[in-house]
């Protein structure tokens, strides 16, 4: 689903993705429309602008994920302002691209988002990790009851916190990409976390970075 308050941009992105084999199940111009259409279509990925007709992209992200918990939100915005990026991530966005990205970069980001990876325009990943480190300066969160990770899961978690992609982790550990994904999914379940962004924050809080 493509959510943007500019009709030409919204339809242009939808058309470009359709031309590349993606099925765009819905488009929307605001928080209300995005929430209703996410409920009806449960999209795999939602491309989200930060300036909408009736609210912010952060508000829409939270509402869409509440309506369709299995969806993943990738922000595509003209803004690279710190507050916008952090608001989007805190609302549950899996990644954040600026609109200067090429269609090839967007497609790569979509595929990474589908794999459950956190994707950011260069420079923004450091901003997000820096904020999590600042938040982690407070007393560390207690590990959730029953969340006992294996040695390999902890090793994968540490590499996720360093910002490595699943493919890079697979190369580093000499295992398959699927094996890494299985470890990540198992860790998410054990820690009751929703996505890799929350996983990264948890790892930093636990001093695994």
XYZ file of N, CA and C in Angstrom:
627
model
N 0.846 -1.184 0.000
C 0.000 0.000 0.000
C 0.887 1.242 0.000
N 0.488 2.239 -0.781
C 1.238 3.500 -0.869
C 0.406 4.598 -0.219
N 0.982 5.259 0.789
C 0.281 6.316 1.524
C 1.032 7.631 1.329
N 0.390 8.577 0.646
C 1.009 9.876 0.365
C -0.103 10.857 0.023
N 0.028 12.108 0.479
C -1.054 13.066 0.245
C -0.945 13.785 -1.096
N 0.112 13.501 -1.875
C 0.252 14.103 -3.198
C -0.173 13.086 -4.257
N -1.298 13.298 -4.926
C -1.827 12.297 -5.871
C -0.841 11.884 -6.957
N -0.131 12.851 -7.549
C 0.782 12.510 -8.644
C 1.921 11.622 -8.146
N 2.468 11.963 -6.971
C 3.555 11.156 -6.412
C 3.046 9.769 -6.029
N 1.893 9.737 -5.358
C 1.307 8.480 -4.899
C 1.055 7.532 -6.066
N 0.400 8.046 -7.100
C 0.081 7.193 -8.244
C 1.316 6.841 -9.052
N 2.283 7.754 -9.093
C 3.521 7.479 -9.817
C 4.309 6.346 -9.178
N 4.425 6.367 -7.852
C 5.132 5.297 -7.146
C 4.391 3.973 -7.326
N 3.061 4.018 -7.190
C 2.270 2.801 -7.364
C 2.459 2.221 -8.760
N 2.485 3.092 -9.770
C 2.666 2.634 -11.154
C 4.060 2.035 -11.349
N 5.086 2.710 -10.818
C 6.454 2.202 -10.962
C 6.606 0.828 -10.314
N 5.997 0.656 -9.144
C 6.101 -0.634 -8.463
C 5.321 -1.701 -9.220
N 4.160 -1.325 -9.748
C 3.381 -2.265 -10.545
C 4.144 -2.727 -11.767
N 4.873 -1.806 -12.387
C 5.674 -2.143 -13.566
C 6.790 -3.124 -13.239
N 7.187 -3.158 -11.960
C 8.266 -4.056 -11.534
C 7.743 -5.324 -10.876
N 6.457 -5.584 -11.043
C 5.899 -6.851 -10.599
C 5.271 -6.868 -9.225
N 5.243 -5.731 -8.553
C 4.607 -5.682 -7.230
C 3.108 -5.443 -7.391
N 2.326 -5.995 -6.487
C 0.884 -5.784 -6.516
C 0.532 -4.721 -5.480
N 0.151 -3.556 -5.941
C -0.248 -2.475 -5.049
C -1.731 -2.669 -4.733
N -2.006 -3.072 -3.488
C -3.386 -3.443 -3.135
C -4.239 -2.235 -2.765
N -3.590 -1.105 -2.453
C -4.359 0.086 -2.080
C -3.445 1.295 -2.075
N -4.057 2.485 -2.192
C -3.361 3.744 -1.965
C -4.225 4.564 -1.015
N -3.606 5.522 -0.335
C -4.343 6.359 0.620
C -3.636 7.694 0.759
N -4.407 8.720 1.175
C -3.827 10.051 1.304
C -3.721 10.525 2.741
N -4.200 9.720 3.703
C -4.178 10.179 5.079
C -4.288 9.051 6.082
N -4.315 9.437 7.359
C -4.344 8.467 8.453
C -5.604 7.610 8.392
N -6.761 8.268 8.263
C -8.021 7.532 8.266
C -8.136 6.554 7.120
N -7.830 7.025 5.913
C -7.931 6.163 4.740
C -6.927 5.016 4.815
N -5.713 5.310 5.278
C -4.685 4.271 5.379
C -5.104 3.188 6.367
N -5.695 3.594 7.479
C -6.118 2.627 8.494
C -7.228 1.735 7.965
N -8.211 2.345 7.315
C -9.320 1.563 6.769
C -8.836 0.578 5.708
N -7.960 1.036 4.836
C -7.518 0.181 3.730
C -6.537 -0.893 4.197
N -5.764 -0.585 5.242
C -4.884 -1.612 5.810
C -5.721 -2.722 6.438
N -6.802 -2.341 7.092
C -7.702 -3.328 7.686
C -8.290 -4.232 6.610
N -8.650 -3.645 5.479
C -9.307 -4.403 4.404
C -8.329 -5.249 3.602
N -7.081 -4.785 3.439
C -6.168 -5.453 2.507
C -4.972 -6.137 3.165
N -4.668 -5.826 4.427
C -3.496 -6.364 5.151
C -2.250 -6.429 4.254
N -1.755 -5.297 3.796
C -0.595 -5.295 2.889
C 0.664 -5.813 3.565
N 1.539 -6.419 2.789
C 2.825 -6.885 3.332
C 3.694 -5.702 3.741
N 3.738 -4.692 2.871
C 4.546 -3.501 3.142
C 3.714 -2.257 2.851
N 3.855 -1.261 3.717
C 3.204 0.025 3.515
C 4.285 1.079 3.308
N 4.250 1.760 2.167
C 5.129 2.904 1.928
C 4.430 4.127 2.499
N 5.066 4.800 3.451
C 4.404 5.837 4.234
C 5.109 7.185 4.124
N 4.355 8.200 3.718
C 4.868 9.570 3.746
C 4.726 10.110 5.171
N 5.475 11.152 5.516
C 5.381 11.725 6.862
C 4.425 12.902 6.945
N 4.065 13.497 5.810
C 3.120 14.618 5.799
C 1.857 14.165 5.092
N 0.776 13.992 5.851
C -0.460 13.467 5.281
C -1.589 14.491 5.403
N -2.694 14.217 4.756
C -3.788 15.179 4.690
C -4.463 15.405 6.030
N -4.409 14.405 6.917
C -5.125 14.536 8.191
C -4.282 14.145 9.398
N -2.968 14.236 9.256
C -2.107 13.890 10.384
C -0.690 13.598 9.924
N 0.068 12.951 10.790
C 1.467 12.662 10.486
C 1.650 11.200 10.085
N 2.782 10.958 9.448
C 3.113 9.592 9.086
C 3.326 8.709 10.301
N 3.816 9.294 11.398
C 4.013 8.518 12.619
C 2.664 8.048 13.170
N 1.689 8.955 13.186
C 0.345 8.586 13.646
C -0.243 7.508 12.757
N -0.076 7.680 11.452
C -0.604 6.690 10.503
C 0.096 5.347 10.658
N 1.410 5.361 10.900
C 2.161 4.119 11.084
C 1.613 3.327 12.258
N 1.433 4.001 13.381
C 0.907 3.324 14.567
C -0.498 2.774 14.309
N -1.331 3.560 13.631
C -2.709 3.140 13.363
C -2.753 1.964 12.391
N -1.931 2.015 11.355
C -1.895 0.940 10.363
C -1.417 -0.362 10.998
N -0.385 -0.288 11.834
C 0.145 -1.497 12.456
C -0.813 -2.071 13.490
N -1.606 -1.191 14.113
C -2.631 -1.683 15.032
C -3.731 -2.412 14.256
N -4.048 -1.898 13.061
C -5.097 -2.500 12.232
C -4.607 -3.745 11.503
N -3.318 -3.755 11.143
C -2.744 -4.870 10.378
C -1.365 -5.207 10.942
N -1.311 -5.936 12.059
C -0.048 -6.167 12.772
C 1.039 -6.855 11.960
N 0.659 -7.615 10.930
C 1.674 -8.325 10.146
C 2.292 -7.449 9.059
N 1.724 -6.278 8.844
C 2.296 -5.361 7.848
C 3.612 -4.784 8.370
N 4.455 -4.357 7.421
C 5.683 -3.636 7.779
C 5.615 -2.278 7.103
N 6.063 -1.250 7.811
C 5.987 0.112 7.295
C 7.380 0.610 6.925
N 7.520 1.057 5.683
C 8.743 1.693 5.197
C 8.406 3.137 4.860
N 8.995 4.067 5.579
C 8.719 5.483 5.331
C 9.464 5.939 4.087
N 8.774 6.697 3.241
C 9.369 7.321 2.062
C 8.963 8.786 2.118
N 9.873 9.638 2.580
C 9.503 11.013 2.900
C 10.519 12.001 2.344
N 10.055 13.225 2.132
C 10.967 14.296 1.712
C 11.804 14.780 2.886
N 11.343 14.519 4.097
C 12.018 15.011 5.295
C 13.053 14.022 5.812
N 14.230 14.528 6.163
C 15.230 13.719 6.852
C 15.510 14.323 8.220
N 14.532 15.067 8.743
C 14.691 15.692 10.046
C 14.751 14.631 11.143
N 15.602 14.871 12.113
C 15.811 13.918 13.203
C 14.496 13.517 13.871
N 13.669 14.501 14.209
C 12.429 14.200 14.933
C 11.482 13.343 14.097
N 11.412 13.619 12.792
C 10.549 12.821 11.924
C 11.014 11.373 11.879
N 12.326 11.190 11.729
C 12.874 9.831 11.650
C 12.599 9.069 12.941
N 12.894 9.689 14.075
C 12.721 9.005 15.351
C 11.246 8.755 15.668
N 10.392 9.725 15.332
C 8.950 9.534 15.556
C 8.435 8.337 14.756
N 8.906 8.219 13.512
C 8.465 7.104 12.662
C 8.919 5.770 13.236
N 10.167 5.707 13.660
C 10.699 4.452 14.199
C 10.001 4.080 15.502
N 9.784 5.072 16.351
C 9.106 4.791 17.622
C 7.664 4.340 17.401
N 7.065 4.772 16.298
C 5.697 4.353 15.974
C 5.651 2.943 15.394
N 6.836 2.403 15.039
C 6.888 1.034 14.535
C 7.400 0.868 13.124
N 7.833 1.955 12.468
C 8.352 1.834 11.105
C 9.614 0.979 11.087
N 9.745 0.148 10.049
C 10.902 -0.725 9.907
C 12.076 -0.031 9.242
N 11.801 1.063 8.542
C 12.875 1.760 7.840
C 12.439 3.131 7.389
N 13.395 3.886 6.857
C 13.124 5.281 6.489
C 14.013 5.664 5.311
N 13.382 5.982 4.176
C 14.090 6.466 2.992
C 13.639 7.889 2.695
N 14.540 8.684 2.125
C 14.134 10.005 1.649
C 13.753 9.890 0.172
N 12.924 10.824 -0.282
C 12.361 10.724 -1.629
C 13.371 10.967 -2.743
N 14.577 11.336 -2.375
C 15.622 11.456 -3.398
C 16.158 10.084 -3.804
N 15.731 9.033 -3.120
C 16.172 7.679 -3.466
C 15.689 7.309 -4.866
N 16.484 6.522 -5.576
C 16.105 6.063 -6.907
C 15.093 4.925 -6.787
N 14.438 4.593 -7.884
C 13.484 3.487 -7.865
C 14.199 2.178 -7.550
N 15.460 2.048 -7.994
C 16.222 0.839 -7.683
C 16.490 0.749 -6.186
N 16.823 1.887 -5.565
C 17.049 1.898 -4.117
C 15.758 1.587 -3.373
N 14.639 2.094 -3.884
C 13.353 1.816 -3.262
C 13.019 0.334 -3.342
N 13.234 -0.268 -4.504
C 12.950 -1.697 -4.666
C 13.838 -2.520 -3.736
N 15.116 -2.175 -3.647
C 16.022 -2.887 -2.731
C 15.524 -2.767 -1.290
N 15.071 -1.562 -0.930
C 14.572 -1.337 0.426
C 13.296 -2.130 0.683
N 12.427 -2.206 -0.316
C 11.204 -2.992 -0.187
C 11.521 -4.466 0.056
N 12.462 -4.993 -0.712
C 12.822 -6.401 -0.561
C 13.428 -6.658 0.818
N 14.272 -5.743 1.280
C 14.868 -5.889 2.613
C 13.791 -5.809 3.696
N 12.822 -4.902 3.510
C 11.726 -4.772 4.470
C 10.901 -6.043 4.510
N 10.653 -6.641 3.353
C 9.914 -7.902 3.295
C 10.652 -9.012 4.048
N 11.993 -8.936 4.053
C 12.788 -9.944 4.777
C 12.850 -9.656 6.273
N 12.264 -8.529 6.687
C 12.279 -8.177 8.101
C 13.468 -7.359 8.532
N 14.202 -6.814 7.556
C 15.377 -6.014 7.889
C 15.006 -4.542 8.084
N 15.791 -3.854 8.897
C 15.628 -2.411 9.073
C 16.430 -1.702 7.987
N 15.802 -0.775 7.279
C 16.437 -0.118 6.133
C 16.377 1.391 6.316
N 17.532 2.036 6.175
C 17.571 3.488 6.330
C 18.450 4.118 5.254
N 18.049 5.316 4.827
C 18.912 6.109 3.961
C 20.247 6.307 4.678
N 21.382 6.220 3.942
C 22.685 6.390 4.586
C 22.714 7.641 5.475
N 23.208 7.463 6.680
C 23.266 8.567 7.633
C 22.171 8.483 8.675
N 21.004 7.988 8.277
C 19.890 7.911 9.222
C 20.025 6.728 10.168
N 20.656 5.648 9.716
C 20.847 4.498 10.595
C 21.671 4.898 11.812
N 22.721 5.692 11.582
C 23.546 6.155 12.697
C 22.764 7.024 13.652
N 21.856 7.826 13.117
C 21.013 8.685 13.945
C 20.142 7.836 14.866
N 19.508 6.812 14.293
C 18.624 5.961 15.080
C 19.405 5.191 16.137
N 20.541 4.612 15.754
C 21.351 3.870 16.717
C 21.865 4.796 17.821
N 22.213 6.024 17.444
C 22.673 6.993 18.436
C 21.591 7.306 19.455
N 20.349 7.427 18.988
C 19.236 7.691 19.899
C 19.005 6.509 20.829
N 19.098 5.309 20.292
C 18.912 4.138 21.150
C 20.022 4.044 22.198
N 21.234 4.410 21.805
C 22.329 4.386 22.782
C 22.091 5.430 23.873
N 21.549 6.588 23.474
C 21.244 7.620 24.470
C 20.181 7.120 25.432
N 19.135 6.480 24.891
C 18.072 5.945 25.728
C 18.593 4.829 26.626
N 19.575 4.091 26.115
C 20.106 2.969 26.883
C 21.030 3.428 27.999
N 21.354 4.732 28.038
C 22.197 5.253 29.114
C 21.463 5.187 30.450
N 20.124 5.114 30.389
C 19.332 4.923 31.600
C 19.553 3.493 32.082
N 19.102 3.152 33.307
C 19.262 1.763 33.784
C 18.728 0.781 32.753
N 19.494 -0.249 32.407
C 19.089 -1.177 31.346
C 17.800 -1.891 31.674
N 17.017 -2.162 30.629
C 15.768 -2.883 30.807
C 16.060 -4.309 31.248
N 15.186 -4.839 32.049
C 15.353 -6.213 32.489
C 14.949 -7.167 31.370
N 15.693 -8.241 31.245
C 15.340 -9.238 30.229
C 13.980 -9.826 30.567
N 13.169 -10.051 29.579
C 11.816 -10.544 29.800
C 11.859 -11.959 30.349
N 10.942 -12.282 31.257
C 10.923 -13.617 31.848
C 10.899 -14.700 30.778
N 11.742 -15.709 30.977
C 11.723 -16.847 30.072
C 12.475 -16.624 28.774
N 13.096 -15.419 28.601
C 13.779 -15.123 27.343
C 15.227 -15.603 27.431
N 15.446 -16.891 27.281
C 16.782 -17.463 27.335
C 17.251 -17.735 25.919
N 18.274 -17.011 25.495
C 18.780 -17.151 24.134
C 19.923 -18.147 24.093
N 20.024 -18.851 22.979
C 21.156 -19.744 22.792
C 22.402 -18.910 22.490
N 23.549 -19.569 22.539
C 24.806 -18.874 22.247
C 24.798 -18.311 20.823
N 24.280 -19.067 19.863
C 24.258 -18.601 18.482
C 23.251 -17.457 18.312
N 22.103 -17.536 18.966
C 21.119 -16.447 18.894
C 21.698 -15.162 19.455
N 22.450 -15.268 20.543
C 23.086 -14.092 21.129
C 24.128 -13.517 20.183
N 24.863 -14.399 19.511
C 25.879 -13.968 18.545
C 25.223 -13.221 17.381
N 24.114 -13.759 16.866
C 23.386 -13.105 15.778
C 22.834 -11.767 16.252
N 22.298 -11.736 17.472
C 21.743 -10.501 18.030
C 22.804 -9.419 18.114
N 24.006 -9.796 18.514
C 25.103 -8.822 18.620
C 25.444 -8.229 17.240
N 25.416 -9.054 16.217
C 25.730 -8.571 14.871
C 24.593 -7.715 14.306
N 23.342 -8.051 14.654
C 22.216 -7.201 14.268
C 22.392 -5.813 14.858
N 22.810 -5.755 16.134
C 23.001 -4.476 16.815
C 24.098 -3.642 16.175
N 25.053 -4.314 15.516
C 26.138 -3.594 14.837
C 25.706 -3.074 13.470
N 24.454 -3.390 13.080
C 23.929 -2.871 11.829
C 24.151 -3.768 10.624
N 24.611 -5.011 10.838
C 24.846 -5.915 9.711
C 23.519 -6.464 9.183
N 23.450 -6.634 7.871
C 22.274 -7.246 7.260
C 22.332 -8.754 7.468
N 21.212 -9.421 7.170
C 21.173 -10.880 7.314
C 22.220 -11.549 6.418
N 22.397 -11.042 5.208
C 23.389 -11.624 4.299
C 24.804 -11.451 4.845
N 25.090 -10.272 5.410
C 26.411 -10.028 5.976
C 26.661 -10.927 7.184
N 25.625 -11.114 8.004
C 25.760 -11.993 9.167
C 26.001 -13.425 8.709
N 25.272 -13.857 7.676
C 25.441 -15.211 7.157
C 26.879 -15.431 6.681
N 27.425 -14.441 5.986
C 28.813 -14.538 5.519
C 29.778 -14.589 6.698
N 29.549 -13.725 7.689
C 30.430 -13.659 8.859
C 30.444 -14.983 9.626
N 29.273 -15.619 9.750
C 29.164 -16.839 10.556
C 29.271 -18.114 9.725
N 29.429 -17.955 8.399
C 29.532 -19.096 7.481
C 28.316 -20.012 7.610
N 27.145 -19.381 7.560
C 25.886 -20.138 7.558
C 25.020 -19.572 6.441
N 23.867 -20.171 6.222
C 22.987 -19.690 5.168
C 22.183 -18.481 5.631
N 21.727 -17.699 4.655
C 20.865 -16.552 4.933
C 19.607 -17.010 5.675
N 19.049 -18.145 5.286
C 17.833 -18.665 5.923
C 18.089 -19.019 7.393
N 19.265 -19.563 7.675
C 19.604 -19.905 9.059
C 19.623 -18.654 9.926
N 20.209 -17.586 9.394
C 20.245 -16.323 10.134
C 18.829 -15.823 10.382
N 17.990 -15.855 9.352
C 16.610 -15.397 9.501
C 15.868 -16.229 10.549
N 16.128 -17.529 10.569
C 15.488 -18.388 11.558
C 15.899 -17.999 12.975
N 17.185 -17.690 13.154
C 17.662 -17.257 14.476
C 17.023 -15.921 14.875
N 16.923 -15.001 13.916
C 16.328 -13.694 14.203
C 14.861 -13.859 14.602
N 14.123 -14.662 13.858
C 12.705 -14.865 14.166
C 12.518 -15.546 15.509
N 13.374 -16.504 15.818
C 13.292 -17.175 17.114
C 13.561 -16.203 18.256
N 14.542 -15.309 18.047
C 14.874 -14.326 19.067
C 13.737 -13.327 19.262
N 13.133 -12.891 18.161
C 11.994 -11.983 18.256
C 10.869 -12.617 19.074
N 10.601 -13.891 18.816
C 9.534 -14.576 19.557
C 9.869 -14.676 21.044
N 11.102 -15.056 21.343
C 11.491 -15.228 22.743
C 11.435 -13.921 23.528
N 11.803 -12.830 22.875
C 11.857 -11.540 23.555
C 10.553 -10.757 23.434
N 9.591 -11.321 22.707
C 8.294 -10.662 22.500
C 8.474 -9.284 21.852
N 9.334 -9.248 20.834
C 9.588 -8.009 20.101
C 8.969 -8.119 18.715
N 8.663 -6.941 18.118
C 7.912 -6.931 16.868
C 8.792 -6.961 15.624
N 9.978 -6.340 15.684
C 10.773 -6.206 14.474
C 12.242 -5.992 14.822
N 13.075 -5.862 13.784
C 14.515 -5.726 13.995
C 14.889 -4.405 14.650
N 14.080 -3.385 14.453
C 14.377 -2.107 15.104
C 14.295 -2.277 16.617
N 13.222 -2.921 17.090
C 13.097 -3.174 18.522
C 14.193 -4.129 18.997
N 14.568 -5.081 18.141
C 15.624 -6.025 18.488
C 16.954 -5.299 18.667
N 17.229 -4.349 17.775
C 18.461 -3.565 17.883
C 18.476 -2.758 19.170
N 17.352 -2.140 19.484
C 17.270 -1.367 20.723
C 17.520 -2.261 21.935
N 16.917 -3.439 21.937
C 17.096 -4.379 23.043
C 18.569 -4.754 23.184
N 19.210 -5.060 22.052
C 20.615 -5.468 22.094
C 21.494 -4.361 22.672
N 21.225 -3.113 22.281
C 22.019 -1.995 22.795
C 21.784 -1.813 24.286
N 20.516 -1.945 24.703
C 20.207 -1.827 26.131
C 20.939 -2.889 26.956
N 21.131 -4.063 26.350
C 21.797 -5.151 27.037
C 23.323 -5.119 26.879
N 23.830 -4.060 26.190
C 25.276 -3.911 26.027
C 25.887 -4.870 25.029
N 25.084 -5.326 24.044
C 25.577 -6.294 23.072
C 26.146 -5.653 21.820
N 26.169 -4.307 21.775
C 26.676 -3.639 20.570
C 28.159 -3.368 20.684
